[in-house]
Short mmCIF file of C-alpha atoms in Angstrom, two decimals:
data_model
loop_
_atom_site.label_atom_id
_atom_site.label_comp_id
_atom_site.label_asym_id
_atom_site.label_seq_id
_atom_site.Cartn_x
_atom_site.Cartn_y
_atom_site.Cartn_z
CA MET A 16 250.33 -108.01 38.00
CA LYS A 17 253.03 -105.59 38.77
CA VAL A 18 251.00 -102.80 37.39
CA LYS A 19 248.12 -103.66 39.78
CA ILE A 20 250.46 -103.82 42.91
CA ILE A 21 251.94 -100.32 42.00
CA THR A 22 248.47 -98.93 41.41
CA ALA A 23 247.18 -100.18 44.79
CA ILE A 24 250.26 -98.59 46.55
CA ILE A 25 249.72 -95.34 44.92
CA SER A 26 246.07 -95.41 45.93
CA VAL A 27 246.99 -96.12 49.54
CA VAL A 28 249.53 -93.24 49.56
CA LEU A 29 246.93 -90.79 48.07
CA VAL A 30 244.33 -91.70 50.53
CA ALA A 31 246.73 -91.42 53.47
CA GLY A 32 248.05 -88.06 52.11
CA ALA A 33 244.40 -86.83 51.79
CA GLY A 34 243.63 -87.83 55.22
CA THR A 35 246.66 -86.02 56.65
CA ALA A 36 245.99 -82.83 54.60
CA ALA A 37 242.36 -83.00 55.92
CA TYR A 38 243.54 -83.29 59.49
CA PHE A 39 245.84 -80.37 59.34
CA TYR A 40 243.21 -78.29 57.39
CA ILE A 41 240.61 -78.93 60.10
CA LYS A 42 243.19 -78.19 62.90
CA GLN A 43 244.19 -74.88 61.32
CA HIS A 44 240.60 -73.76 60.68
CA LYS A 45 239.09 -75.04 63.88
CA GLU A 46 237.47 -72.08 65.81
CA PRO A 47 239.77 -71.11 68.69
CA LYS A 48 238.67 -71.34 72.37
CA ASN A 49 237.86 -68.10 74.15
CA GLU A 50 241.36 -67.42 75.65
CA THR A 51 240.64 -63.97 76.83
CA ALA A 52 243.00 -63.35 79.80
CA THR A 53 241.40 -62.80 83.16
CA VAL A 54 243.16 -59.92 84.88
CA ALA A 55 242.73 -59.84 88.65
CA GLU A 56 241.39 -56.43 89.75
CA SER A 57 244.01 -54.77 91.74
CA THR A 58 242.22 -53.03 94.69
CA THR A 59 243.93 -50.86 97.24
CA THR A 60 242.77 -51.55 100.72
CA ASP A 61 242.79 -48.61 103.12
CA PRO A 62 244.71 -49.87 106.17
CA TYR A 63 243.03 -47.04 108.31
CA ALA A 64 239.41 -47.79 107.29
CA GLY A 65 237.22 -47.28 110.32
CA MET A 66 239.98 -45.61 112.21
CA ALA A 67 240.92 -42.00 113.22
CA ARG A 68 244.01 -40.37 114.60
CA SER A 69 244.11 -40.07 118.28
CA PHE A 70 244.07 -36.54 119.66
CA LEU A 71 246.61 -37.59 122.29
CA THR A 72 249.24 -39.69 120.28
CA GLY A 73 248.58 -38.98 116.66
CA ASN A 74 248.40 -42.69 116.05
CA TYR A 75 245.39 -44.40 114.23
CA ILE A 76 242.96 -45.98 116.63
CA LYS A 77 239.42 -47.11 116.37
CA GLU A 78 237.26 -44.16 115.31
CA ALA A 79 234.87 -44.66 118.27
CA ASP A 80 237.89 -44.63 120.71
CA ALA A 81 239.26 -41.48 119.12
CA LYS A 82 235.96 -39.66 119.76
CA ARG A 83 235.98 -40.68 123.52
CA ARG A 84 236.99 -38.13 126.07
CA PRO A 85 240.05 -39.16 128.03
CA TYR A 86 240.35 -39.68 131.71
CA ALA A 87 242.93 -37.47 133.46
CA VAL A 88 244.06 -39.24 136.71
CA MET A 89 246.09 -37.59 139.43
CA ILE A 90 249.05 -39.99 140.35
CA ASN A 91 251.03 -40.01 143.54
CA ASN A 92 254.82 -39.77 142.76
CA ILE A 93 256.66 -39.62 146.03
CA GLN A 94 259.01 -42.41 146.78
CA ASP A 95 256.75 -44.02 149.37
CA ALA A 96 254.11 -44.58 146.54
CA ILE A 97 256.35 -46.36 144.13
CA PRO A 98 255.64 -48.59 142.30
CA GLN A 99 252.72 -47.12 140.38
CA TYR A 100 250.07 -49.16 138.59
CA SER A 101 248.76 -48.91 134.95
CA ILE A 102 250.73 -45.76 134.39
CA SER A 103 252.56 -47.06 131.20
CA LYS A 104 249.13 -47.26 129.47
CA ALA A 105 248.79 -43.41 129.68
CA SER A 106 249.10 -41.55 126.33
CA ILE A 107 250.17 -38.27 127.90
CA ILE A 108 251.74 -37.65 131.21
CA TYR A 109 252.15 -34.34 132.97
CA GLU A 110 254.75 -33.97 135.75
CA SER A 111 254.77 -30.77 137.94
CA PRO A 112 256.07 -29.75 141.27
CA VAL A 113 253.67 -29.30 144.15
CA GLU A 114 254.61 -28.58 147.85
CA GLY A 115 258.18 -28.95 148.99
CA SER A 116 259.66 -29.56 145.54
CA ILE A 117 258.03 -33.01 145.29
CA THR A 118 256.35 -33.79 141.93
CA ARG A 119 252.86 -35.16 141.04
CA LEU A 120 251.83 -36.66 137.81
CA MET A 121 248.61 -36.44 135.81
CA ALA A 122 248.10 -39.35 133.30
CA LEU A 123 245.68 -39.19 130.42
CA PHE A 124 244.24 -42.54 129.54
CA GLU A 125 242.20 -42.92 126.42
CA LYS A 126 240.56 -46.21 127.36
CA PRO A 127 241.00 -47.31 130.96
CA ASP A 128 238.15 -49.82 130.86
CA LYS A 129 240.18 -52.93 131.54
CA MET A 130 242.59 -51.29 134.14
CA LYS A 131 241.72 -52.70 137.56
CA ARG A 132 244.33 -50.70 139.54
CA ILE A 133 245.33 -47.21 138.51
CA GLY A 134 247.43 -45.12 140.85
CA SER A 135 248.05 -44.59 143.61
CA VAL A 136 245.65 -41.74 143.16
CA ARG A 137 246.24 -38.38 145.01
CA SER A 138 244.74 -34.92 145.38
CA CYS A 139 244.16 -32.08 143.01
CA ARG A 140 246.05 -28.90 142.59
CA ILE A 141 244.21 -26.10 140.71
CA TYR A 142 246.81 -26.00 137.87
CA PHE A 143 246.36 -29.71 137.08
CA ALA A 144 242.66 -29.10 136.82
CA TYR A 145 243.23 -26.51 134.14
CA MET A 146 245.54 -28.83 132.28
CA SER A 147 242.99 -31.51 132.24
CA LYS A 148 240.42 -28.92 130.89
CA GLU A 149 242.62 -28.24 127.93
CA TRP A 150 242.12 -31.84 126.66
CA ASP A 151 238.19 -31.85 127.43
CA SER A 152 239.04 -34.79 129.67
CA ILE A 153 237.25 -36.16 132.75
CA TYR A 154 239.27 -35.13 135.82
CA CYS A 155 239.86 -37.81 138.37
CA HIS A 156 241.42 -37.26 141.79
CA PHE A 157 240.95 -38.00 145.51
CA GLY A 158 241.17 -35.08 147.64
CA GLN A 159 242.02 -31.43 146.67
CA SER A 160 243.76 -28.25 147.69
CA LYS A 161 241.52 -25.69 149.29
CA TYR A 162 242.47 -23.32 146.43
CA ALA A 163 241.01 -25.67 143.90
CA LYS A 164 237.50 -26.25 145.49
CA LYS A 165 235.73 -23.29 143.96
CA PHE A 166 236.65 -24.33 140.33
CA LEU A 167 236.07 -27.98 140.96
CA LYS A 168 232.43 -27.16 142.15
CA SER A 169 231.76 -24.62 139.43
CA GLY A 170 230.40 -27.11 136.91
CA LYS A 171 233.04 -25.90 134.44
CA ILE A 172 234.96 -29.17 134.66
CA ASP A 173 233.72 -32.77 134.92
CA VAL A 174 235.23 -34.49 137.93
CA ILE A 175 235.20 -37.97 139.52
CA ASN A 176 236.56 -37.51 143.04
CA SER A 177 236.02 -38.31 146.72
CA TRP A 178 232.74 -36.39 146.96
CA LYS A 179 231.47 -36.94 143.39
CA GLY A 180 232.17 -40.55 142.20
CA GLN A 181 233.83 -41.93 145.26
CA ASN A 182 232.80 -45.51 144.33
CA ALA A 183 235.30 -45.43 141.46
CA TYR A 184 238.09 -45.73 144.17
CA TYR A 185 239.30 -48.28 146.69
CA ARG A 186 242.02 -48.70 149.23
CA THR A 187 244.51 -51.58 149.60
CA SER A 188 246.33 -52.99 152.49
CA ASP A 189 249.79 -53.20 151.03
CA LYS A 190 250.56 -49.53 151.60
CA PRO A 191 249.68 -47.04 154.39
CA ALA A 192 247.33 -44.18 153.72
CA PRO A 193 247.41 -41.90 151.91
CA HIS A 194 249.43 -43.84 149.42
CA ASN A 195 246.96 -46.73 149.04
CA CYS A 196 244.13 -45.23 147.11
CA TYR A 197 243.55 -46.55 143.56
CA ALA A 198 241.06 -46.17 140.76
CA ASP A 199 239.23 -48.93 138.98
CA GLY A 200 238.96 -48.19 135.23
CA LYS A 201 235.61 -49.95 134.81
CA LYS A 202 234.23 -48.05 137.79
CA LEU A 203 235.38 -44.76 136.36
CA ILE A 204 233.36 -45.48 133.28
CA LYS A 205 230.34 -46.39 135.46
CA GLN A 206 230.63 -43.25 137.46
CA ARG A 207 230.92 -41.14 134.22
CA LYS A 208 227.54 -42.60 133.07
CA LYS A 209 225.98 -42.06 136.60
CA LEU A 210 227.03 -38.47 136.78
CA LYS A 211 225.78 -38.03 133.14
CA TYR A 212 229.05 -36.57 131.75
CA ARG A 213 229.49 -36.58 127.93
CA LYS A 214 231.15 -39.73 126.64
CA ASN A 215 232.59 -38.14 123.47
CA HIS A 216 234.28 -34.89 122.47
CA LYS A 217 232.14 -32.13 121.02
CA ASP A 218 232.21 -32.05 117.15
CA ASP A 219 234.36 -28.78 117.24
CA PHE A 220 237.16 -30.28 119.43
CA SER A 221 240.41 -30.45 117.45
CA GLY A 222 242.99 -31.49 120.01
CA VAL A 223 245.93 -29.63 121.52
CA PHE A 224 248.87 -30.98 119.49
CA LYS A 225 249.87 -30.82 115.95
CA PHE A 226 251.30 -34.19 114.79
CA ALA A 227 253.62 -35.25 112.03
CA ASP A 228 252.42 -37.25 108.97
CA ILE A 229 252.00 -40.84 110.01
CA ASP A 230 254.74 -41.99 107.52
CA LYS A 231 256.97 -38.93 107.78
CA PRO A 232 258.53 -38.30 111.11
CA PHE A 233 259.59 -34.74 112.17
CA GLU A 234 263.34 -34.28 112.57
CA ILE A 235 264.92 -31.38 114.57
CA THR A 236 267.70 -30.21 112.30
CA ASP A 237 269.39 -27.80 114.63
CA GLY A 238 269.35 -27.70 118.47
CA GLU A 239 270.98 -29.58 121.24
CA ASP A 240 272.30 -33.11 121.02
CA ALA A 241 270.10 -35.13 123.30
CA SER A 242 271.10 -38.61 121.98
CA LYS A 243 272.16 -39.90 125.33
CA LYS A 244 270.29 -38.29 128.32
CA VAL A 245 267.71 -35.65 129.15
CA ILE A 246 267.83 -34.34 132.68
CA VAL A 247 264.66 -32.57 133.47
CA GLY A 248 265.65 -30.26 136.50
CA TYR A 249 263.74 -31.69 139.49
CA SER A 250 265.88 -31.97 142.64
CA TYR A 251 263.63 -34.26 144.60
CA ASN A 252 263.24 -37.37 142.20
CA ASN A 253 265.90 -36.45 139.74
CA ALA A 254 263.78 -37.35 136.77
CA MET A 255 265.75 -38.13 133.61
CA TYR A 256 265.54 -40.01 130.36
CA LYS A 257 267.92 -42.21 128.36
CA TYR A 258 267.49 -42.31 124.57
CA ASN A 259 267.19 -45.51 122.66
CA PRO A 260 268.26 -44.73 119.03
CA ASP A 261 266.83 -48.01 117.70
CA LYS A 262 263.45 -47.54 118.95
CA LYS A 263 263.52 -43.76 118.72
CA LYS A 264 262.12 -43.50 122.24
CA TYR A 265 263.16 -41.97 125.63
CA TYR A 266 263.10 -44.34 128.55
CA ARG A 267 262.38 -42.80 131.95
CA TYR A 268 264.21 -42.86 135.30
CA GLN A 269 263.56 -41.39 138.70
CA TYR A 270 264.98 -41.83 142.20
CA GLY A 271 268.05 -43.34 140.58
CA ASN A 272 266.10 -46.34 139.10
CA LYS A 273 264.08 -47.21 136.06
CA HIS A 274 260.46 -45.87 136.28
CA ILE A 275 258.49 -49.09 136.15
CA ASP A 276 254.83 -49.92 135.95
CA ALA A 277 254.03 -52.58 138.55
CA VAL A 278 251.30 -54.19 136.34
CA ASN A 279 253.24 -55.14 133.30
CA LYS A 280 256.88 -54.54 134.71
CA LYS A 281 257.62 -52.22 131.72
CA GLN A 282 259.76 -49.20 131.95
CA LEU A 283 257.89 -46.02 131.06
CA SER A 284 258.86 -44.50 127.67
CA CYS A 285 257.88 -41.73 125.35
CA THR A 286 258.57 -40.41 121.84
CA ASN A 287 258.26 -36.65 122.73
CA ILE A 288 259.34 -34.63 125.80
CA VAL A 289 258.02 -31.13 126.24
CA ILE A 290 259.81 -29.04 128.95
CA GLN A 291 257.76 -25.95 129.95
CA TYR A 292 259.21 -23.38 132.28
CA VAL A 293 256.72 -21.56 134.47
CA LYS A 294 256.71 -18.73 137.04
CA THR A 295 255.63 -19.79 140.45
CA VAL A 296 254.73 -18.10 143.87
CA LEU A 297 253.17 -19.38 147.11
CA TYR A 298 249.60 -18.93 148.10
CA PRO A 299 248.92 -17.12 151.40
CA ASP A 300 249.14 -20.36 153.36
CA GLY A 301 253.01 -20.27 152.60
CA LYS A 302 253.15 -23.72 151.17
CA SER A 303 250.74 -24.25 148.29
CA LEU A 304 252.16 -23.45 144.90
CA LYS A 305 250.42 -20.99 142.63
CA MET A 306 251.51 -21.26 139.00
CA THR A 307 251.28 -18.74 136.08
CA GLN A 308 249.67 -20.82 133.21
CA LYS A 309 248.56 -17.97 131.08
CA GLY A 310 250.62 -15.62 128.90
CA ASP A 311 253.96 -16.62 127.42
CA GLY A 312 257.08 -18.64 128.41
CA LYS A 313 259.98 -20.68 127.15
CA GLY A 314 260.97 -24.39 127.08
CA TRP A 315 262.31 -27.19 125.08
CA TYR A 316 260.92 -29.84 122.71
CA VAL A 317 262.91 -33.13 122.69
CA THR A 318 262.45 -35.92 120.08
CA ARG A 319 264.45 -38.50 118.09
CA GLY A 320 267.75 -37.57 119.88
CA LYS A 321 267.57 -33.73 119.49
CA ALA A 322 266.29 -30.81 121.51
CA MET A 323 265.15 -27.44 120.28
CA LYS A 324 264.18 -24.21 122.08
CA ILE A 325 260.43 -23.37 122.04
CA THR A 326 258.09 -20.94 123.43
CA TRP A 327 254.57 -21.48 124.78
CA HIS A 328 251.46 -19.40 124.88
CA LYS A 329 248.11 -19.63 126.69
CA ASP A 330 245.48 -16.86 126.42
CA LYS A 331 243.74 -15.22 129.32
CA ASN A 332 241.04 -17.86 129.30
CA LYS A 333 242.34 -20.35 131.93
CA SER A 334 240.30 -23.12 130.28
CA GLY A 335 242.00 -22.46 126.90
CA GLN A 336 244.73 -24.53 125.51
CA THR A 337 248.53 -24.19 125.70
CA LYS A 338 250.25 -24.09 122.37
CA TYR A 339 253.92 -24.65 121.76
CA TYR A 340 255.96 -22.81 118.99
CA ASP A 341 259.50 -22.92 117.44
CA GLU A 342 261.76 -19.89 117.34
CA ASN A 343 260.15 -18.76 114.03
CA GLY A 344 256.70 -18.69 115.72
CA GLU A 345 255.43 -21.77 114.01
CA GLU A 346 253.48 -24.34 116.03
CA ILE A 347 255.68 -27.33 116.69
CA THR A 348 255.07 -30.64 115.06
CA LEU A 349 255.20 -33.57 117.57
CA ASN A 350 256.03 -37.10 116.44
CA ASN A 351 253.34 -39.79 116.83
CA GLY A 352 253.53 -41.55 120.12
CA LYS A 353 253.42 -40.84 123.80
CA THR A 354 254.46 -37.49 125.27
CA PHE A 355 255.69 -36.45 128.71
CA ILE A 356 255.08 -32.73 129.57
CA GLN A 357 257.49 -31.60 132.20
CA ILE A 358 256.45 -28.42 134.14
CA VAL A 359 259.56 -26.95 135.52
CA GLN A 360 259.83 -23.89 137.77
CA LYS A 361 261.57 -20.95 136.01
CA GLU A 362 264.28 -20.70 138.65
CA ASP A 363 265.20 -24.34 137.98
CA LYS A 364 265.64 -24.02 134.25
CA LYS A 365 269.45 -24.12 134.48
CA LYS A 366 269.14 -27.67 135.97
CA THR A 367 267.80 -28.98 132.72
CA LYS A 368 270.68 -30.66 130.75
CA PHE A 369 271.10 -32.57 127.57
CA LYS A 370 273.79 -35.06 126.89
CA GLY A 371 274.79 -36.43 123.45
CA GLU A 372 277.65 -38.12 121.77
CA LYS A 373 280.99 -37.00 122.76
CA LYS A 374 282.76 -35.23 119.87
CA PRO A 375 286.25 -36.62 119.24
CA LYS A 376 289.00 -34.22 119.92
CA GLN A 377 290.76 -32.85 116.89
CA VAL A 378 294.39 -33.57 116.91
CA GLU A 379 296.56 -31.04 115.37
CA THR A 380 299.27 -32.33 113.03
CA LYS A 381 302.39 -30.26 112.53
CA ALA A 382 303.50 -29.80 108.91
CA ASN A 383 306.88 -31.20 108.09
#
């Protein structure tokens, strides 16, 4: 009996062992699943796809916008015309003296389409027309000096003005004439189409400025410290800039106050300031300014808290471009952003001043 029981137990153990062995054999020899790792493709997306660098600021904008010709609008800058409208949207602003030491501005807008009130708009001076021509821009003004009429009517420059595109302008009742004439951006576009001016630059247009790489700002290594203020040199409006080191921008002041855009209440600011000294005389009328724009001259380039001496050159072709060079004769590199070009009469160059950090006085210590 005992032999039978022992035999039965052994049989059960053998069967169980065989089953366990079979289980592990099957598990070990079972065909593995397809466990090929799926590696996500790493694709680099071009952040500037469909974009191009602006001829005016060096920043990337829509390619279609980069191709468009800018609108150069004459802006009234006497105290009675303040505040101005939409001016903070300009990519480049020229400031130059006109009669009696007052200054006038020319603002270059890349896309004025949605600006309902630009200005106030004032009359042309011949040298502003040539500045506009450098950028292949559409020149917008209301009225003109008698010395500019011949060029404006020559067909060598596209103009929207009081006799050719008057419907782009309107007057308001909040200021007396002549300080109440304003341009409507959408109507400027409409007049450009009506007058059949080119919408885009020609293919061979390459801009005026040379800009720094988008991720590598240009730094002035030597030169003057301009980390506090830049005083331009105009006696009438006392234009000046204060530097913000955090934003790497210069904020503009005139008439003793911040220069404000009435539309968005923002203070005008820029990344670059170019100061260009020019020779001037008077026309036979004894009051209109005649400016030497061709040939060579001197000036300053100011950016990121420093100012360096430069020269400028424009060939005999008055419709050519003004180029700016460092003291080694190399074309200067502007940082990406807005630029103010300050045209200063040669006799006022000593009024240009730069202010930086005060250097601590060195205290002499006597040796014991």
